[in-house]
Coordinates of C-alpha atoms and ligand atoms in Angstrom, one line a residue:
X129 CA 0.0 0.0 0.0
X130 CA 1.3 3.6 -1.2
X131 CA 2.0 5.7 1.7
X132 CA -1.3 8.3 0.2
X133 CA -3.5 4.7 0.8
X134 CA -2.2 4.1 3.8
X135 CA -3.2 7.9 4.9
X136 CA -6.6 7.8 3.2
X137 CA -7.0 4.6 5.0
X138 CA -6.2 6.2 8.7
X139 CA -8.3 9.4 7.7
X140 CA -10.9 7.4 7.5
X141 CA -10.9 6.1 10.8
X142 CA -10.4 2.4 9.8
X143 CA -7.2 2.1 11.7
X144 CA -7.7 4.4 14.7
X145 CA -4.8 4.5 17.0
X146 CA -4.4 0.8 18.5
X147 CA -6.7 0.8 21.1
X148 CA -8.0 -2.6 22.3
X149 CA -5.5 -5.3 20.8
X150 CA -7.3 -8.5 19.5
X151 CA -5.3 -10.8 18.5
X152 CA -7.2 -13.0 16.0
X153 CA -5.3 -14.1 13.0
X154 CA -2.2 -14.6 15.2
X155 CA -2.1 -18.1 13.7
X156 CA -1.3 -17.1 10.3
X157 CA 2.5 -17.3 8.6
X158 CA 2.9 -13.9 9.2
X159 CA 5.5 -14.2 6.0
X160 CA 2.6 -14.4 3.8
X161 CA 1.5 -10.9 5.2
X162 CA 4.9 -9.3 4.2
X163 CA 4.4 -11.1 0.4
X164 CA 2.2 -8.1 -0.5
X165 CA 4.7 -4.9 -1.9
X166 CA 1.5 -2.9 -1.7
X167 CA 1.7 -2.0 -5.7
X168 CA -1.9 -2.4 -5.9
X169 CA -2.3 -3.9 -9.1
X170 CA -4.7 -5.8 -8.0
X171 CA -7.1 -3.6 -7.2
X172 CA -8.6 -3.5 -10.9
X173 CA -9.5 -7.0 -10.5
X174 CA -11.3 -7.2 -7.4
X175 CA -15.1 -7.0 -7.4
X176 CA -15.8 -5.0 -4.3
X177 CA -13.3 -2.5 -4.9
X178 CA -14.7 -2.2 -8.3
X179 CA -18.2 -1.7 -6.6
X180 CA -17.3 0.9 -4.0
X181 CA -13.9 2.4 -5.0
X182 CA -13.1 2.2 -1.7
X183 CA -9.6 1.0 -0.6
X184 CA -10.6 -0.8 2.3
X185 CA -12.8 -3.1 0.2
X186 CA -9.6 -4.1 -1.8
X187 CA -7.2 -6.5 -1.6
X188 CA -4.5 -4.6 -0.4
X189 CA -6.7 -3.0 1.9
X190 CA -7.5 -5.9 3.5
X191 CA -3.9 -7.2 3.9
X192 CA -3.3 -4.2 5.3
X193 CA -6.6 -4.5 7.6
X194 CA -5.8 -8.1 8.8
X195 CA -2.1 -7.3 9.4
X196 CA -2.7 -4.6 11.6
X197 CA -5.2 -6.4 13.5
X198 CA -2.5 -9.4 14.0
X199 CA 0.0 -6.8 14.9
X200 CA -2.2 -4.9 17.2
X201 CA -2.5 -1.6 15.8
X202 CA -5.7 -2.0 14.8
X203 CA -8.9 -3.0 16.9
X204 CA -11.1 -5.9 15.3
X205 CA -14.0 -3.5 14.9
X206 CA -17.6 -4.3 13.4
X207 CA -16.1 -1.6 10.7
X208 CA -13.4 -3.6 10.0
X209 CA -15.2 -6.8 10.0
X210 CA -17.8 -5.2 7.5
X211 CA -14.9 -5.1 4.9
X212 CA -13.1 -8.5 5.3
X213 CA -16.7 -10.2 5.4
X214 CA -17.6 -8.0 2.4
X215 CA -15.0 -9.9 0.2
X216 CA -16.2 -12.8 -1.9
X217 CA -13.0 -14.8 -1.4
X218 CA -12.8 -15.3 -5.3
X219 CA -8.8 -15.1 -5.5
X220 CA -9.0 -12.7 -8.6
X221 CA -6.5 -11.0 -6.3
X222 CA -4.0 -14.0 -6.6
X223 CA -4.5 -14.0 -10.4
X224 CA -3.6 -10.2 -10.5
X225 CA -0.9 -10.3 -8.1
X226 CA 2.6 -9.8 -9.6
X227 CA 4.4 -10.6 -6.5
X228 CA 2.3 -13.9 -5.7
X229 CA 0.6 -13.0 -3.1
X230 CA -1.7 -16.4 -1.4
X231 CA -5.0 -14.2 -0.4
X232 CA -6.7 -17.3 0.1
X233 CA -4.2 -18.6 2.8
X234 CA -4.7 -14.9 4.3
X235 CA -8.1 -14.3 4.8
X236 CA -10.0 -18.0 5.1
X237 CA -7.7 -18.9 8.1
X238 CA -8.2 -15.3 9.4
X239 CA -11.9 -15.4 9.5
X240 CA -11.9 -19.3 11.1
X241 CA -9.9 -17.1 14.0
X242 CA -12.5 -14.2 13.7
X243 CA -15.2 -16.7 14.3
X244 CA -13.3 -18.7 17.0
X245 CA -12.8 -15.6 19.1
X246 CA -16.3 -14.6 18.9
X247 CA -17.1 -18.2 19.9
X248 CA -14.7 -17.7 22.8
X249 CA -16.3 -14.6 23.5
X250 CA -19.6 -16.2 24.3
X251 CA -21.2 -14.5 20.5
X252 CA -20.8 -17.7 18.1
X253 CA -21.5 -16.4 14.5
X254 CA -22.2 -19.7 13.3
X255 CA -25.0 -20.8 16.1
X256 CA -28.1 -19.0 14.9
X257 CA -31.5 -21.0 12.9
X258 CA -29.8 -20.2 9.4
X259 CA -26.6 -22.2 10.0
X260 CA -27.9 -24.9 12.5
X261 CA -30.9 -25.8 10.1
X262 CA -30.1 -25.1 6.9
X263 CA -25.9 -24.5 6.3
X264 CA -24.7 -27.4 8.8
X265 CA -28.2 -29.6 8.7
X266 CA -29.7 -29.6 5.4
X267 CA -27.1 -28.7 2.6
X268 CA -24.1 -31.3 3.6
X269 CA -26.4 -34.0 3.4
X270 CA -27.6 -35.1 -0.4
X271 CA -31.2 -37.3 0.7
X272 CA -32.4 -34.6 3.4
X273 CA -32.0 -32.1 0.3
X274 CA -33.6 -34.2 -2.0
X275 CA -36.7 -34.6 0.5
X276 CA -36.7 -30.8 1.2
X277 CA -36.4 -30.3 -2.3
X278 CA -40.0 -32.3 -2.9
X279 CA -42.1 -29.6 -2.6
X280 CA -40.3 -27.1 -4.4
X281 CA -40.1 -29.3 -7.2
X282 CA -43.8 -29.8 -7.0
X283 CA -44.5 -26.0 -7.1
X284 CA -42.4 -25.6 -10.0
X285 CA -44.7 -27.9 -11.9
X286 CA -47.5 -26.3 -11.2
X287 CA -46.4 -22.9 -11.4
X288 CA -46.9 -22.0 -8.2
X289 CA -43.5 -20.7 -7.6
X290 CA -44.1 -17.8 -10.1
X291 CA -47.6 -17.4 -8.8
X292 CA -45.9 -16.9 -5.1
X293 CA -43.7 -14.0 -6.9
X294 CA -46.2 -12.4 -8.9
X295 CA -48.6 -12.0 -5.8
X296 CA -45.8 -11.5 -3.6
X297 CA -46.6 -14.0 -1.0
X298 CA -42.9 -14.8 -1.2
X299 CA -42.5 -11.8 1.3
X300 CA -44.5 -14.3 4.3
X301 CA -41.1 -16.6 4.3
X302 CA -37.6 -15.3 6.3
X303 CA -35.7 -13.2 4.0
X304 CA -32.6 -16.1 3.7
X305 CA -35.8 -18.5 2.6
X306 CA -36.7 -16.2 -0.5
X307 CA -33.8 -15.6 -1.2
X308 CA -32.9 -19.4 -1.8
X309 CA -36.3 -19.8 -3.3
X310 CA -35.1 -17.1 -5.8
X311 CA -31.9 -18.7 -6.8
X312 CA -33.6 -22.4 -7.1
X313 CA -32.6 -23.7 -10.6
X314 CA -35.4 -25.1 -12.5
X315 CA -35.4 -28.8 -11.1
X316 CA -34.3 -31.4 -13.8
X317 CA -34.6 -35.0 -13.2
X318 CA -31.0 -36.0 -12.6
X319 CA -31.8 -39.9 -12.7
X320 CA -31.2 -42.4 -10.5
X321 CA -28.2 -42.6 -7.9
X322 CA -25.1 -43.0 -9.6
X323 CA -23.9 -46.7 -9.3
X324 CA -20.4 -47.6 -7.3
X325 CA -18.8 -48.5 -10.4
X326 CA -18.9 -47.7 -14.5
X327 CA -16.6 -49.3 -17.0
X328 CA -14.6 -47.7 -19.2
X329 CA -15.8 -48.0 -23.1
X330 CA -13.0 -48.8 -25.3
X331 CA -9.2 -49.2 -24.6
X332 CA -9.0 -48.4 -20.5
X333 CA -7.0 -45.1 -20.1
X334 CA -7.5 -44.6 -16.5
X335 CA -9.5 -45.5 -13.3
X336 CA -10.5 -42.6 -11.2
X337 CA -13.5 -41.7 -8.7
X338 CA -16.0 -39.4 -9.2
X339 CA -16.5 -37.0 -6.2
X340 CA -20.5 -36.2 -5.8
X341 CA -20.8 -33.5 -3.3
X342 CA -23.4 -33.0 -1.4
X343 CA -26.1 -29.7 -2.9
X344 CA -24.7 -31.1 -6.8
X345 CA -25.9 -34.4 -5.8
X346 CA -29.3 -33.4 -4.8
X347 CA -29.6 -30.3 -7.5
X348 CA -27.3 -31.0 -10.5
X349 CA -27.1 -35.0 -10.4
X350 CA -27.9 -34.8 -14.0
X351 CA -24.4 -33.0 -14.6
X352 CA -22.6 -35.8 -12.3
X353 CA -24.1 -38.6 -14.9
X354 CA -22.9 -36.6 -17.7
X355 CA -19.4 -36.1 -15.9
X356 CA -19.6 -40.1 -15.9
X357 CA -20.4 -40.5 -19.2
X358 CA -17.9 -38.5 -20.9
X359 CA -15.0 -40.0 -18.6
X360 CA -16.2 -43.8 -19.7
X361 CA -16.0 -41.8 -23.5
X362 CA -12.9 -41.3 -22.7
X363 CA -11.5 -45.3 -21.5
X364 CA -11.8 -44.4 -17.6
X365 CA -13.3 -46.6 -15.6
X366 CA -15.0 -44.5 -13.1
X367 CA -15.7 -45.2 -9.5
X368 CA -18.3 -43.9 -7.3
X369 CA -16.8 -44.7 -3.5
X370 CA -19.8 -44.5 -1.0
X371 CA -19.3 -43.2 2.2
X372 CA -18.2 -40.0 0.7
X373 CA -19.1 -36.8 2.3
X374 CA -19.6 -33.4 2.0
X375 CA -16.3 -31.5 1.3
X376 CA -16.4 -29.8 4.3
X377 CA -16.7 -26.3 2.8
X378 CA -19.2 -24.8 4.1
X379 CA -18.3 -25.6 7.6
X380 CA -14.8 -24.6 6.8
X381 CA -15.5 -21.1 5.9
X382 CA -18.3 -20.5 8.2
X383 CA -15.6 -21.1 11.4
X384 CA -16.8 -24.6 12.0
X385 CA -13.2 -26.3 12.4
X386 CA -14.4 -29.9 14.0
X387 CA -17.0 -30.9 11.4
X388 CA -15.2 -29.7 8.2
X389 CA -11.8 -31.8 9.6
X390 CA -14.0 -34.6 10.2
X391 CA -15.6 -35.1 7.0
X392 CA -12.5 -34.3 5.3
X393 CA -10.8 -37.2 7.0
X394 CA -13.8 -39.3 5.8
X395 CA -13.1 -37.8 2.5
X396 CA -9.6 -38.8 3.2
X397 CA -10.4 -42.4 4.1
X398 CA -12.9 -43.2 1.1
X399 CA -11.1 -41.9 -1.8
X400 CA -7.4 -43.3 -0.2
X401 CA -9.6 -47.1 -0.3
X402 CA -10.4 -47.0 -3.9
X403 CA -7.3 -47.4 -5.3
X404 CA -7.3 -44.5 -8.5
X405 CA -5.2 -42.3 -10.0
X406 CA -7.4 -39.7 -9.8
X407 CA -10.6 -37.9 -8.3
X408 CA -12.7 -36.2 -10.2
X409 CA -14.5 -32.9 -9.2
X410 CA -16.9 -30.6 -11.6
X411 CA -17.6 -28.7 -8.9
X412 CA -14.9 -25.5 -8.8
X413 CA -15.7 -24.5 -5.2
X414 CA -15.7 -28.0 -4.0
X415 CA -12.5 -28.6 -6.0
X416 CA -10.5 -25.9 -4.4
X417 CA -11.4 -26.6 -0.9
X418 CA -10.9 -30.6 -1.5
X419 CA -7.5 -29.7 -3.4
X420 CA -6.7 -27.9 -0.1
X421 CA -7.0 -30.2 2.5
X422 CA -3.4 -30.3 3.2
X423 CA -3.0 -26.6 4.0
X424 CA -6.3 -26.4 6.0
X425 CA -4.8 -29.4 7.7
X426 CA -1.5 -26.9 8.8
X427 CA -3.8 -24.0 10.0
X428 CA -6.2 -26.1 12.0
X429 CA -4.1 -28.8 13.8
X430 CA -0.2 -27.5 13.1
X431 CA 1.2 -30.0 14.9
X432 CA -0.3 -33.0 13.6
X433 CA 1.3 -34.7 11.1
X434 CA -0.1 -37.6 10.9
X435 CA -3.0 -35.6 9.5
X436 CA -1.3 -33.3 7.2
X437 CA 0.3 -36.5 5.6
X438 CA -3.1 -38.1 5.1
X439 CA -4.8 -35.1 3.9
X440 CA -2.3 -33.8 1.9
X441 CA -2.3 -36.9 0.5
X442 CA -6.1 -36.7 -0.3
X443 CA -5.7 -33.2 -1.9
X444 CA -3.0 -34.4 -3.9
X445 CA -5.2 -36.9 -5.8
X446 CA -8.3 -34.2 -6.9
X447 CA -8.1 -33.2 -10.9
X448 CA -11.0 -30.8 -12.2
X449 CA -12.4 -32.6 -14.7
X450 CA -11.8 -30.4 -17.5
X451 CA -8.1 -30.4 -16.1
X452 CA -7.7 -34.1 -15.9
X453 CA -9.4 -34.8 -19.3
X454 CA -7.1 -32.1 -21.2
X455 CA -4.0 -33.8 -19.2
X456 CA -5.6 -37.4 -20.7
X457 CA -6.5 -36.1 -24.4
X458 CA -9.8 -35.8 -24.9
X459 CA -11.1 -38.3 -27.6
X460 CA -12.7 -36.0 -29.8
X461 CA -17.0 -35.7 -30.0
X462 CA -18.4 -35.6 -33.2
X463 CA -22.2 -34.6 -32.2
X464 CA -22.5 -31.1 -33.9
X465 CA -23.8 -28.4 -31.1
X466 CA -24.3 -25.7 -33.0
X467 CA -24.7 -22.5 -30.1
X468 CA -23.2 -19.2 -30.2
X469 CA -22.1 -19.8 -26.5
X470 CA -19.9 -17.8 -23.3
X471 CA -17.6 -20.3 -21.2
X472 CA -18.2 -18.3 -17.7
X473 CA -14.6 -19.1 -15.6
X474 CA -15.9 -19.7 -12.2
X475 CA -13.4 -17.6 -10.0
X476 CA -12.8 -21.5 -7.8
X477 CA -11.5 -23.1 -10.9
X478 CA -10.2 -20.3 -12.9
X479 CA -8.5 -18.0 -10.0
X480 CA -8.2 -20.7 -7.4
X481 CA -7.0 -24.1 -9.3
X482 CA -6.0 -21.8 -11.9
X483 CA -7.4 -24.2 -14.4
X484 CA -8.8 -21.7 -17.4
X485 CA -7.3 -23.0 -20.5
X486 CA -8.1 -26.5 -20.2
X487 CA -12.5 -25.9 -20.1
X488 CA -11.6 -23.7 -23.5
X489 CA -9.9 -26.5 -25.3
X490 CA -12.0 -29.4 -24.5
X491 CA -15.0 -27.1 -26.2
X492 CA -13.2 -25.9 -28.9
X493 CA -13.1 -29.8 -30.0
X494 CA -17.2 -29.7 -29.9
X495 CA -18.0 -29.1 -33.2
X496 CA -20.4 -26.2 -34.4
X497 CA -19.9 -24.3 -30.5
X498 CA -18.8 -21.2 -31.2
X499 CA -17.4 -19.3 -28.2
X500 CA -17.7 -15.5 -28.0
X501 CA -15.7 -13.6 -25.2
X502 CA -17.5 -11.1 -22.6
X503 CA -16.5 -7.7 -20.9
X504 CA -15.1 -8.9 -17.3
X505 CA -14.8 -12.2 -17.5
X506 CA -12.9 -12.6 -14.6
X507 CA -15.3 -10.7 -12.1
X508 CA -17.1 -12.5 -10.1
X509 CA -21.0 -13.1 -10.6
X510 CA -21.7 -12.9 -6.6
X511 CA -22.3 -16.5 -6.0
X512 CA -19.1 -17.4 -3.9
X513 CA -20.7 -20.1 -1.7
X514 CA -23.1 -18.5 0.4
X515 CA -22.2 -15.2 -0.2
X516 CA -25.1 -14.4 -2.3
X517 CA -27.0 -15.3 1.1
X518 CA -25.0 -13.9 3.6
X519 CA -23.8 -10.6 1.5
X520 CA -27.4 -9.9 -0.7
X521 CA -26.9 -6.5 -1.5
X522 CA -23.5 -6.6 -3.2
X523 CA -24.0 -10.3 -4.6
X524 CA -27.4 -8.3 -6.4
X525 CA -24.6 -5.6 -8.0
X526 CA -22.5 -8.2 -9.0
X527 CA -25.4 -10.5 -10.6
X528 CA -26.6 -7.1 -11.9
X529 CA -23.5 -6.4 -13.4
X530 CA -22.5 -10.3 -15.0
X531 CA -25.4 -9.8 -16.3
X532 CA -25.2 -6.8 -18.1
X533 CA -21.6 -8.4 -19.9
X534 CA -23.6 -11.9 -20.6
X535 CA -26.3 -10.1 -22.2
X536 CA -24.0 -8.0 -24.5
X537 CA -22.4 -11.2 -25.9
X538 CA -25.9 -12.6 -27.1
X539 CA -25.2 -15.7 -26.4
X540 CA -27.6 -19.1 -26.5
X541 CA -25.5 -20.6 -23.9
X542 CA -23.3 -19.7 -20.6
X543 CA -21.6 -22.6 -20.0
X544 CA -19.8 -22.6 -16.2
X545 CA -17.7 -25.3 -14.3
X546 CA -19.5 -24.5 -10.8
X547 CA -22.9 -25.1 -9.1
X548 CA -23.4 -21.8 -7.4
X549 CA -22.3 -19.6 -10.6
X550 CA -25.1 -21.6 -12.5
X551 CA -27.5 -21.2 -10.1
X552 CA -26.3 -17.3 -9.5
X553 CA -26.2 -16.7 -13.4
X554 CA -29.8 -18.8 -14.0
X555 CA -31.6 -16.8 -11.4
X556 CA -30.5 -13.2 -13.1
X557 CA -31.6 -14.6 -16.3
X558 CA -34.6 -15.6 -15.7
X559 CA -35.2 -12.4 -13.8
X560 CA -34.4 -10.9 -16.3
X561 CA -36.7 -12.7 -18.8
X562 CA -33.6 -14.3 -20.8
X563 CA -34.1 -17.6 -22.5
X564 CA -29.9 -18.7 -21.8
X565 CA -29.5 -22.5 -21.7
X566 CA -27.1 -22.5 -19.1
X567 CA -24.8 -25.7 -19.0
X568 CA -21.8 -27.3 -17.3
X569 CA -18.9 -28.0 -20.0
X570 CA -19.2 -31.8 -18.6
X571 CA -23.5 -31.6 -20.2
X572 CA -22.0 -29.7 -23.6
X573 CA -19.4 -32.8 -24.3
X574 CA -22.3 -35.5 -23.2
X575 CA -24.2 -34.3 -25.7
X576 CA -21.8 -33.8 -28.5
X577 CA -21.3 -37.2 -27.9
X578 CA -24.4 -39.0 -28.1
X579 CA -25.4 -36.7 -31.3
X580 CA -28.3 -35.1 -28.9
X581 CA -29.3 -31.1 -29.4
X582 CA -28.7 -29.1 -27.0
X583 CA -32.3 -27.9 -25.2
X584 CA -32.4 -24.5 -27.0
X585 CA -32.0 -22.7 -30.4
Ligands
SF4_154 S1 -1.7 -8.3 -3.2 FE1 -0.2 -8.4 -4.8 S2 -1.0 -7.0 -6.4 FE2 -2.1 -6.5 -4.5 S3 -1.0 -4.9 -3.6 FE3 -0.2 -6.8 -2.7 S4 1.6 -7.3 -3.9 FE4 0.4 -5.8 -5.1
SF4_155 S1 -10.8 -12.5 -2.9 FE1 -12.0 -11.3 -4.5 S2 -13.3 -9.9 -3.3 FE2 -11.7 -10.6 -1.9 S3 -10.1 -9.1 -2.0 FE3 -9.5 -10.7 -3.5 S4 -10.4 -10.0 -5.4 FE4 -11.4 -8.8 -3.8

């Protein structure tokens, strides 16, 4: 940070003089801290500070917040807490940064310490009806969603859903409610479970697992058969180990330590059984947290290395699909899909796995798609997990503003590598009164090859 941001910063009152020194974040490799020259180049990619234009909503304002907080200066105040929870955690940042700067490894552990000291404090973040019920009760568990999901599904064959909206009777249910009503895809069948093993069709390439997740099993389960499919395309045999749970994300990043080490050492145990060379995500966020077991691991037991051995080991294994099938060679589809169509990075795969080329190539082999570029591509649409829940008003901007790029592109398709950007981008489309197939890259190749038409144009 320039010395003039640093002032403007201060002048603001964000870092008063150190008053009461909280220590949360203490935990963190203070190195990583010190990686940041304060150059600011990556200000211009981060979706907040594009929003507000305010430093403190920027990456290196952040740093800078979180170091001074870990050094004292600078009290934990709600202030300060409104601009590191205002930050979608999509790593543009990282992307941007010339000096390689590991956000990520800055800001998740910091905010499992924020929430630990408020637990310790007797005001747990993470204990109220919206986390107990729905985050930590309903969404890491695949059948419960399924059996929640009944009703809605019913509603949305009968129209009732849109009737609800139009009359506004929507308004009776708690804001978090309607606001998950809103973003509910249109429910596809997505077939029957997915058995525990597929063979490979032709010459076997590979034998990997197929990780299922726990909301993409109950809402996208359609996309995990067309994952399948393609892989067995492409000679793998594909595995689907039972016993495997939730990746543990949503407790991670919501301060819940216990649970989300727990079910990744199920993870762990499961995948480490079945004997592949690989596991297979086509879920980004998932994919990032699973691919960083080992580090999670280091922050939340440091001296246990027995578990950052096994974990590490785990993360070691997980391959986007579009990464592991570029790696493999994709045998090449011949089913013409002929859509003018935008390939949507999600900021977990693109920013966080830094896997961006690889969704573009395997597309570029499906004949007739054409793939047109948007303004911004890198921004964020708002999703990030359960941002759009927790942070409504700027997840809204953002949605507004994806929205406003998609639509310029004209496209028949958005095709995206990531459950909550499909549900995020579906929702503003449909709002918006946009007929936009929107598509993981996993349903474009399925169809491609099994010469089936795409569901629009
Ligand atoms: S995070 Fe990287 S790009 Fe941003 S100010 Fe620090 S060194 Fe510069
Ligand atoms: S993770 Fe995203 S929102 Fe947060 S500081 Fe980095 S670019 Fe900005």
């Amino acid at each position: 940070m320039t010395q003039e941001s640093v002032d403007a910063v201060e002048e603001k009152g964000i870092i008063a003089a150190a008053g009461g020194v909280a220590r949360v974040g203490g935990e963190i490799d203070y190195e990583k801290f010190l990686d940041c020259v304060h150059c600011g180049l990556c200000t211009a990619a981060c979706p907040t500070y594009l929003e507000t234009g305010d430093e403190n909503n920027s990456p290196r304002g952040r740093i800078y917040l979180m170091r001074s907080v870990v050094d004292g200066r600078l009290e934990l105040t709600p202030k300060v807490e409104e601009h590191l929870d205002l930050c979608l955690d999509c790593r543009s940042c990282e992307t941007a940064c010339p000096s390689g700067v590991q956000y990520g490894r800055l800001i998740e552990p910091f905010r499992a310490s924020q929430r630990k000291a408020a637990a310790a404090a007797g005001r747990p973040e993470n204990a109220d009806w919206f986390h107990r019920w729905i985050l930590y009760g309903l969404f890491p568990f695949p059948n419960r969603m399924r059996w929640a999901l009944g009703p809605a599904k019913l509603m949305q064959k009968l129209g009732l859903d849109r009737l609800l909206e139009a009359t506004g009777l929507n308004r009776l249910l708690p804001a978090r409610l309607r606001r998950m009503q809103r973003f509910l895809p249109r429910l596809v069948p997505g077939g029957p479970p997915l058995p525990e093993f597929l063979p490979a069709i032709g010459t076997r390439r590979a034998r990997v697992a197929l990780f299922i997740g726990c909301v993409a099993d109950a809402v996208f389960r359609h996309t995990h058969w067309a994952t399948a499919r393609v892989l067995q395309q492409n000679g793998c045999e594909v595995v689907i180990p039972r016993g495997q749970a939730c990746c543990g994300a949503i407790h991670y990043h919501s301060g819940a330590d216990a649970p989300a080490l727990d079910l990744a050492q199920a993870n762990a145990r499961v995948f480490e059984a079945a004997d592949v060379e690989a596991v297979i995500v086509n879920v980004a966020g998932c994919g990032s947290m699973l691919k960083d077991y080992g580090h999670i691991a280091h922050e939340l037991q440091p001296q246990n290395a027995q578990l950052h051995e096994t974990l590490g080991r785990c993360a070691s294994k997980m391959k986007d699909v579009s990464e592991f099938l570029a790696e493999l060679g994709l045998v090449r589809p011949t089913g013409e899909i002929k859509l003018r169509a935008v390939y949507q990075d999600a900021c977990h795969l693109g920013h966080a796995q830094r896997v961006r080329e690889q969704p573009r190539e395997l597309l570029a082999q499906v004949p007739g798609l054409e793939i047109v570029p948007i303004a911004e591509a890198d921004i964020c649409c708002g999703a990030a997990g359960s941002y759009n829940l927790t942070e409504p008003e700027m997840s809204d901007r953002l949605a507004a503003r994806k929205l406003a790029n998609l639509v310029a592109a004209k496209p028949h398709a958005v095709i995206t590598g990531n459950v909550g950007c499909s549900m995020q981008i579906q929702a503003a489309l449909r709002q918006a009164g946009r007929d936009v197939w929107v598509a993981h890259p996993m349903e474009v190749l399925d169809l491609s090859y099994r010469g089936l038409r795409p569901p629009v144009v």
